[in-house]
């Protein structure tokens, strides 16, 4: 796939499908497939909005290779202790903010809903994705994903990627 | 409309429009039109995620004909006693998972927000739709709709379809 | 841009992009750009669902020119006292309900999430947009925006546009 051959609408559609796949592997708890949506030297960071607005670098989670993403999943599966829960993402307002032949920049709002053992669903986190996406032989992949979250009080270990 | 003549993007757009109509008849309380979005021998079921994950058949709601859907609306209008409330759906992450000339399989996340007489809005249910959709002379219609919900504690009678 | 030259899909895409821009200027707190998305003699109103359903005219907010929209932003920036907070919109179920060469009518569901100084995110308002949109030299713009909200108990001054 060559990015510059796609119309704005087609590109938007494909980015949306990548995001839908991203959400699906998390919500369906197929986390082993989550790193596969990134390129090898991808950067993934989860940043509080306040830090992002002020240009402060501190991140709640930071990975700069696919290997680190795989590590996170292994640690979630084998090391972390946490109560059973489900996540459910809602994405909205997708916009392509820049595109070149090499790369697409896209952003959208997200809200993640969490259901715990008591069976009630609560807002877990709201915020915004800022993504840099590239075309590979396997389709579109994340080169960089910045998760900027509004909700800075999270009352449980942030084990699952946002 | 012949399904195999539609591009992936066009098909996605049309499925999205069917879902938007589906949501609208519920949220606008035009429930009499809700069964019209299904074919005559449609199957509609509302299943807890835990049961769905384990392959257990028990459903919170189960209908296997349009007649049963109509019955539910009649019973909601005439028999059930419940406090006035509004529902508001948000759908996200629509993905066509399979398509043939005869049928489309699609899934998306949903969250339903409920506003009660006190005027506050709360999360009523979060989960996922898994749909089988066919083309009819009147446009796309549901042949099967599986509503798989995360939120298994619901503090009111589930009168309104999800 | 001439509206009648656009396919249903292209029109839908462009309306969605206008809405995404609308949400972005509010959520990113770039409110000075918010009036720019309306034509000069635009009408903007925020109405409780109950009043809208009964045809009652009373609105929680009413502006009938771009100047009044600008006034609201100035007053929010300079006069209103309120606690720091973030807004995050989720839109869904966009449907074009009518289109002519001169104008598009569109509607969608919205939910606004608010994060306050304590760092927790709560549902601020849920409801529906009913929009009339026109093509200008600068792109699509709102000629009328009706925000019909379900959530009639809002525990803070409604300073920020919905």
Coordinates of N, CA and C in Angstrom, one line a residue, chain A residues 7 9-10 13-14 16-17 19-21 23-24 27-30 86-92 113 115-123, chain B residues 8-9 12 16 49-50 53 90-97 107-111 113 123 125-128 148-154:
Chain A
X7 N -7.1 8.4 -1.2 CA -7.8 9.6 -1.0 C -7.9 9.9 0.5
X9 N -10.5 10.2 2.3 CA -11.5 9.3 2.8 C -11.0 7.9 3.0
X10 N -10.3 7.3 2.1 CA -9.8 6.0 2.2 C -8.7 5.9 3.3
X13 N -10.5 5.9 6.6 CA -11.1 4.6 6.8 C -10.1 3.5 7.3
X14 N -8.9 3.5 6.6 CA -7.9 2.6 7.0 C -7.3 2.8 8.4
X16 N -8.9 4.2 10.8 CA -10.0 3.8 11.7 C -10.0 2.3 11.9
X17 N -9.8 1.6 10.9 CA -9.7 0.1 11.0 C -8.5 -0.4 11.8
X19 N -7.2 1.4 14.2 CA -7.6 1.7 15.6 C -8.7 0.7 16.1
X20 N -9.6 0.3 15.3 CA -10.6 -0.7 15.7 C -9.9 -2.0 16.1
X21 N -8.9 -2.4 15.3 CA -8.1 -3.6 15.6 C -7.4 -3.5 16.9
X23 N -8.1 -1.6 19.5 CA -9.1 -1.6 20.6 C -9.5 -3.1 20.8
X24 N -9.7 -3.8 19.7 CA -10.2 -5.1 19.8 C -9.3 -6.1 20.6
X27 N -9.6 -5.1 24.3 CA -10.9 -5.4 24.9 C -11.3 -6.9 24.9
X28 N -10.8 -7.6 23.9 CA -11.0 -9.0 23.9 C -10.0 -9.8 24.6
X29 N -9.1 -9.1 25.2 CA -8.0 -9.7 26.0 C -7.1 -10.6 25.2
X30 N -6.8 -10.2 23.9 CA -5.9 -10.9 23.1 C -4.6 -10.1 23.0
X86 N -12.9 -6.2 32.9 CA -13.0 -6.1 31.4 C -12.8 -4.6 31.1
X87 N -12.2 -4.4 29.9 CA -12.1 -3.0 29.4 C -12.9 -2.9 28.2
X88 N -13.4 -1.7 27.9 CA -14.2 -1.5 26.7 C -13.9 -0.1 26.2
X89 N -13.3 0.0 25.1 CA -12.9 1.4 24.5 C -14.0 2.0 23.7
X90 N -14.2 3.3 23.7 CA -14.9 4.0 22.8 C -14.0 5.1 22.2
X91 N -13.9 5.1 20.9 CA -13.1 6.1 20.2 C -14.0 7.1 19.4
X92 N -13.6 8.3 19.2 CA -14.4 9.2 18.5 C -13.6 10.4 18.0
X113 N -13.9 2.2 29.5 CA -14.9 1.8 30.5 C -14.4 0.5 31.1
X115 N -15.2 -2.8 33.8 CA -16.2 -3.5 34.5 C -15.4 -4.4 35.5
X116 N -15.7 -4.4 36.8 CA -14.9 -5.2 37.8 C -15.8 -6.3 38.2
X117 N -15.2 -7.1 39.2 CA -15.9 -8.3 39.7 C -17.3 -8.0 40.2
X118 N -17.6 -6.8 40.7 CA -18.9 -6.5 41.2 C -19.9 -6.4 40.1
X119 N -19.4 -6.3 38.9 CA -20.4 -6.2 37.7 C -20.8 -4.9 37.3
X120 N -20.2 -3.8 38.0 CA -20.6 -2.5 37.6 C -19.6 -1.9 36.6
X121 N -20.0 -1.1 35.7 CA -19.1 -0.5 34.8 C -18.8 1.0 35.1
X122 N -17.6 1.4 35.1 CA -17.2 2.7 35.5 C -16.2 3.3 34.5
X123 N -16.1 4.6 34.4 CA -15.2 5.3 33.6 C -13.8 5.0 34.1
Chain B
X8 N -15.3 -2.3 0.3 CA -15.3 -2.4 1.7 C -15.7 -1.1 2.4
X9 N -15.3 0.0 1.9 CA -15.7 1.3 2.5 C -17.2 1.5 2.4
X12 N -19.0 -0.8 4.8 CA -18.8 -0.3 6.1 C -19.8 0.9 6.4
X16 N -22.8 1.0 9.1 CA -22.9 2.0 10.1 C -24.2 2.8 10.1
X49 N -21.2 -11.4 29.0 CA -19.9 -11.7 28.4 C -19.3 -13.0 29.0
X50 N -19.5 -13.2 30.3 CA -18.9 -14.4 30.9 C -19.5 -15.7 30.2
X53 N -18.0 -15.9 26.6 CA -16.6 -16.4 26.6 C -16.5 -17.9 26.9
X90 N -23.8 5.0 22.5 CA -22.6 5.3 21.8 C -22.0 4.0 21.2
X91 N -21.8 4.0 19.9 CA -21.1 2.9 19.3 C -19.8 3.3 18.8
X92 N -18.9 2.3 18.7 CA -17.5 2.6 18.3 C -16.8 1.3 17.8
X93 N -15.7 1.6 17.0 CA -14.9 0.4 16.6 C -15.6 -0.6 15.7
X94 N -16.5 -0.1 14.8 CA -17.1 -1.0 13.9 C -16.1 -1.7 12.9
X95 N -16.3 -3.0 12.8 CA -15.4 -3.7 11.9 C -16.2 -4.8 11.3
X96 N -16.0 -4.9 9.9 CA -16.7 -6.0 9.2 C -15.7 -7.2 9.3
X97 N -16.2 -8.3 9.9 CA -15.3 -9.4 10.1 C -15.4 -10.5 9.1
X107 N -19.0 -6.3 13.8 CA -19.1 -6.1 15.3 C -18.6 -4.7 15.7
X108 N -19.1 -4.3 16.8 CA -18.7 -3.0 17.3 C -18.9 -2.9 18.8
X109 N -18.2 -2.0 19.5 CA -18.5 -1.8 20.9 C -19.7 -0.9 21.1
X110 N -20.3 -1.1 22.2 CA -21.4 -0.1 22.6 C -21.3 0.3 24.1
X111 N -21.8 1.5 24.4 CA -22.1 1.9 25.7 C -23.4 2.6 25.7
X113 N -26.0 4.9 27.9 CA -26.1 5.8 29.0 C -27.6 6.0 29.4
X123 N -23.9 5.2 33.5 CA -23.6 4.1 32.5 C -24.6 2.9 32.8
X125 N -25.1 0.1 30.4 CA -24.5 -1.1 30.0 C -23.4 -0.9 29.0
X126 N -22.3 -1.6 29.1 CA -21.2 -1.6 28.1 C -21.0 -3.0 27.5
X127 N -20.6 -3.1 26.3 CA -20.4 -4.4 25.7 C -20.1 -4.3 24.2
X128 N -20.6 -5.4 23.5 CA -20.2 -5.5 22.1 C -21.4 -6.1 21.3
X148 N -23.5 -8.7 23.6 CA -22.7 -9.3 24.7 C -22.3 -8.2 25.6
X149 N -22.9 -8.3 26.9 CA -22.6 -7.2 27.8 C -21.7 -7.5 28.9
X150 N -20.8 -6.5 29.2 CA -19.8 -6.6 30.3 C -20.5 -6.4 31.7
X151 N -21.4 -5.5 31.7 CA -22.1 -4.9 32.9 C -23.1 -5.9 33.4
X152 N -22.8 -6.8 34.3 CA -23.8 -7.8 34.7 C -24.6 -7.4 35.9
X153 N -24.2 -6.3 36.5 CA -25.1 -5.8 37.5 C -25.9 -4.6 37.0
X154 N -27.2 -4.8 36.7 CA -28.0 -3.8 36.2 C -29.1 -3.6 37.2

